[in-house]
Amino acid sequence: MSLRQPLPFFSTVLSPVFLFATQNRTLSVGKKVFLRRGAARKFPISLQKSGKEQKYVEPLKLAKFSMQFSIQIEKRQKTDCPPLLQNVLVMKRLSCNLNINNRLSDYSDVISTTTEGNQSLKPTIQKSQKVVLSTLLLGIVFFRLFSLGFAADRAMREYIPEPGEAKTGVLDFSWLNEKPAGRHGHVLVDGERFIFEDGTPIKFFGVVLGFGAATPEKEVAEAIVRELASNGVNFVRLHAIDCTYSGVVDYSGIKEGAKTNCFNSEMLDRLDYLVYCCKENGIYIHLDTNAGRVISTGDGFSEEEAKAGQTGTLRGMRFFVDRIAELETQFSLALLDHENPYTKMRYADDPVIAVVQYVNESSVLWLNSPNVDNPFTQELNRRFNEWLKTKYESRENLKAAWTNEAGVSALREDEDFDKGSVASPTMGCWVEPTIEQDASFTELDSPPRHADFTAFLIEIEQNVFSQFYQKTRALGFKSAINCSNYPSGPVDTYLNSFGDVMEKNAYWNHPIGDYTIPTRFHRDEMASIDPRSLFPKEGLDKRSQKNDHALHSVGIVSRASVVDKPLIVTEWNATSPTEFRTDTLYQMACYGSFQDWDGLCVFIYTFDGYAENFFKTKSFTSFFNVNVDPAIYGAFGMAAAVFRLGLIDKARNQVELVLTPDDLLAQDEHFWQIPMITPFVSRFAYRFIDNVYKGNADLVIPSQNTTSGDYRSASHLLIEKKNPYSNAFRQRKTYDEWLALYRDQNVVSEKIGEQTLEFGQRAAILNSSFSSGNYDLVLTRAMRHFGLLTQDQGWTAERAVSDTGQLIYDVEKGFFSANSSRFSVFAGKCNELHKTDSFQIQSPNDRAAVAVLALDGQPLKTSSSVLVYAMGRCYNSGMTWDGTTLTSLGKEPILYEDIRGTLMIQSDRSTCCVWKLDSLGRRTEKIIPQQTDKGFNFPLGDTIFYELSFE
């Protein structure tokens, strides 16, 4: 990879102005002129005089912008200073009564030139000042007009990727990996963490290789793995290997109705070689076995069924259609039983396979499109009627169970399970269905119908996954098994907890709607949103918000956290149309460490495994490919070290949201509020209980979807006034007697907004629902009361401070920061002096991410080797928008915004050398920093990486 200065567009606009200003001087301006915000820039001007060439290197400022360009001037009249240099200098101090010569003389002390005989050039001007002045005014008008449309491009530099090239020097983090993978045995689950068979703990940091990249050509496989290892990657998720594009399933005869139960030998060989390369480089494999399968009439399906199974992924249907479940289970087991000719081991026996995933992004609770009506969903309703008949035996029993205290029944007069006519409630679309406590009994989506249908679906998925789990273990597989990776609510989370490991996907700014342009995105960065907002971005529809497009990724992931289960973020990304996304990698690594997550996996390194395409990629070809992205993949090694080495402390407190079996059947739409906000303060996890709480959390929050559950053994409780009914069928109100178990006689009350929080010895009780607002302040006040937070920790109106004090999320100023002894980062809105415990930055950039990492295992203040990363926005050239609709992703070159200004790093060392690095880690320029009483100052600019060496 290389970094170079772009020079786009402006010469075609400004050169006529300068030609007019210089009149009878012949002026030749290059095709590209670079303009940028902020501090002045030096640039060369070449002047031909008496056959000699003189060089002018002059810092110039133009309003809030500066220029960098190279020109040749052929001088026709005698003058001592290039006219263009005079004119631009004048523009800085333009006024109505301007004496150009005098103003120029103000700058004479900074003009640096070389002439024959070392004579200084004195600035003069030969032409009419009026002509020059009017021309300059015209130039400023043009400049300002065009700057409105091209401000972002003017501040950018070119980033030229070199796919497959490994990092070197201090950017080489391959030392984090032990080679080969599996030297400590299989990956096992030990409570909430992964360990190897010899007891060594392990955390995973990596990428998704999907579709064609999961079966790359061998030359590409070798290059990918070398590059990944150099970036500290020890985990690769092989995704969609069963899809129709370059997958290992043989679909060659599907149009003729052939079976789809055979391997594509060429693609399987590529997969084998990739796994072998990963193993040799200390990279473990997450094997996603069922993601993109389509079905055929040859598999035993009718034409109508096969068509329904080829319109996209099977999602929920793979659980409630036994034939699909059998087909996919057979494929998974056949792959695990396959012997890799390069490793000489079956996948089931090879410790390089750390996780096997049954199905990708699937749930029995929801489908991938609304109002699905096909043979499979009709079969689901038939099975629901059979399930009701088995449970209730008679229609009278069913009617009694579905009737409330007022005598209103949810069973309609024309419904009878003997006739198969009991209707199913509405299925979810990418989110599990919810029910409000006051939902009508006469509507289709009534509480008792919802409760029974949810119980029915839970049983289906649990049975299907249990069979897969047992058969996989019977095959000899020892490592972790996951069910799926898109739990959208507490029931989904509960179902996935039957596996060994929890998984969750989280995207910042996923496209809203289609994956093809034009499509919609929001225009904001993750560091500046308030995660407490229910629907934080105006102009986006409600469904897109529910699907997490503008909700903070830390909160989204936390919705899948379960006590006593490891958690892997199987897919996450901040998509490339998000211009400032440099903060996201550090937020995920730091909050992931704080929450004690066990894996982070970016979607997607690349989609393409063919050499003719892979090595030529110089821009974002999709919204997701990160292998060319300096904003995310460029900082991978640093983030890998932070996450894998645990450089950010784990949370001191654990907050648990607890659900009983009745709570699961009565989930409401506010299920996600608590896990969206709590993780910025303390560790969050769900706990599922039979009915009696037996855990040891620092703070327990009953979900209170119903007034069920016995929490008398909890050390501290935070209770809201929510659903007063004792069960999911809404048949008896028991809130008062349930609450009496936890309310003390002597309490202290406190007003928080319009709400009242009542404190007892063990319980804090809110007189309203958390969904009424101020949950952040209620949580903070309760935890402070119980001694779990200090006065400067928790949520305020402006910010959230973690219970370790290391993480700050400032929603008012729009930045995130993390500080530990060996690592420090600031990311977000800038344009002022920012201080962390280890450094301070003064920069004119309005967005910046600056991170410093000690490479020798010592604290930053005493470290002998420090790596600095500094970057702002990043996107393709020519990316265009129409409001929130992306109309073009653009093309090469990729542009990035370098961070300018001054960085002061605190150090107890006596000397320091600074080198600018290119994006592969090679030294390009040495800087001598200025020593201060606290450390060293040095200027930033023109690159992303800096190596600091101390003695």
Short mmCIF file of C-alpha atoms in Angstrom, two decimals, residues 84 89-90 169 389 455 468 584 617 666 798 853 924:
data_model
loop_
_atom_site.label_atom_id
_atom_site.label_comp_id
_atom_site.label_asym_id
_atom_site.label_seq_id
_atom_site.Cartn_x
_atom_site.Cartn_y
_atom_site.Cartn_z
CA LEU A 84 1.29 33.63 -8.93
CA LEU A 89 -0.04 35.79 -0.83
CA VAL A 90 -2.16 38.87 -1.39
CA GLY A 169 8.16 -3.41 11.14
CA LYS A 389 -54.50 -30.38 20.27
CA ALA A 455 -43.93 -21.79 23.16
CA PHE A 468 -27.76 -31.39 15.16
CA THR A 584 -15.79 2.15 15.35
CA THR A 617 -8.68 -4.09 -5.97
CA ALA A 666 -44.76 -12.20 27.01
CA GLU A 798 -23.76 14.51 28.81
CA LEU A 853 -0.07 1.73 21.90
CA THR A 924 9.45 7.22 5.23
#
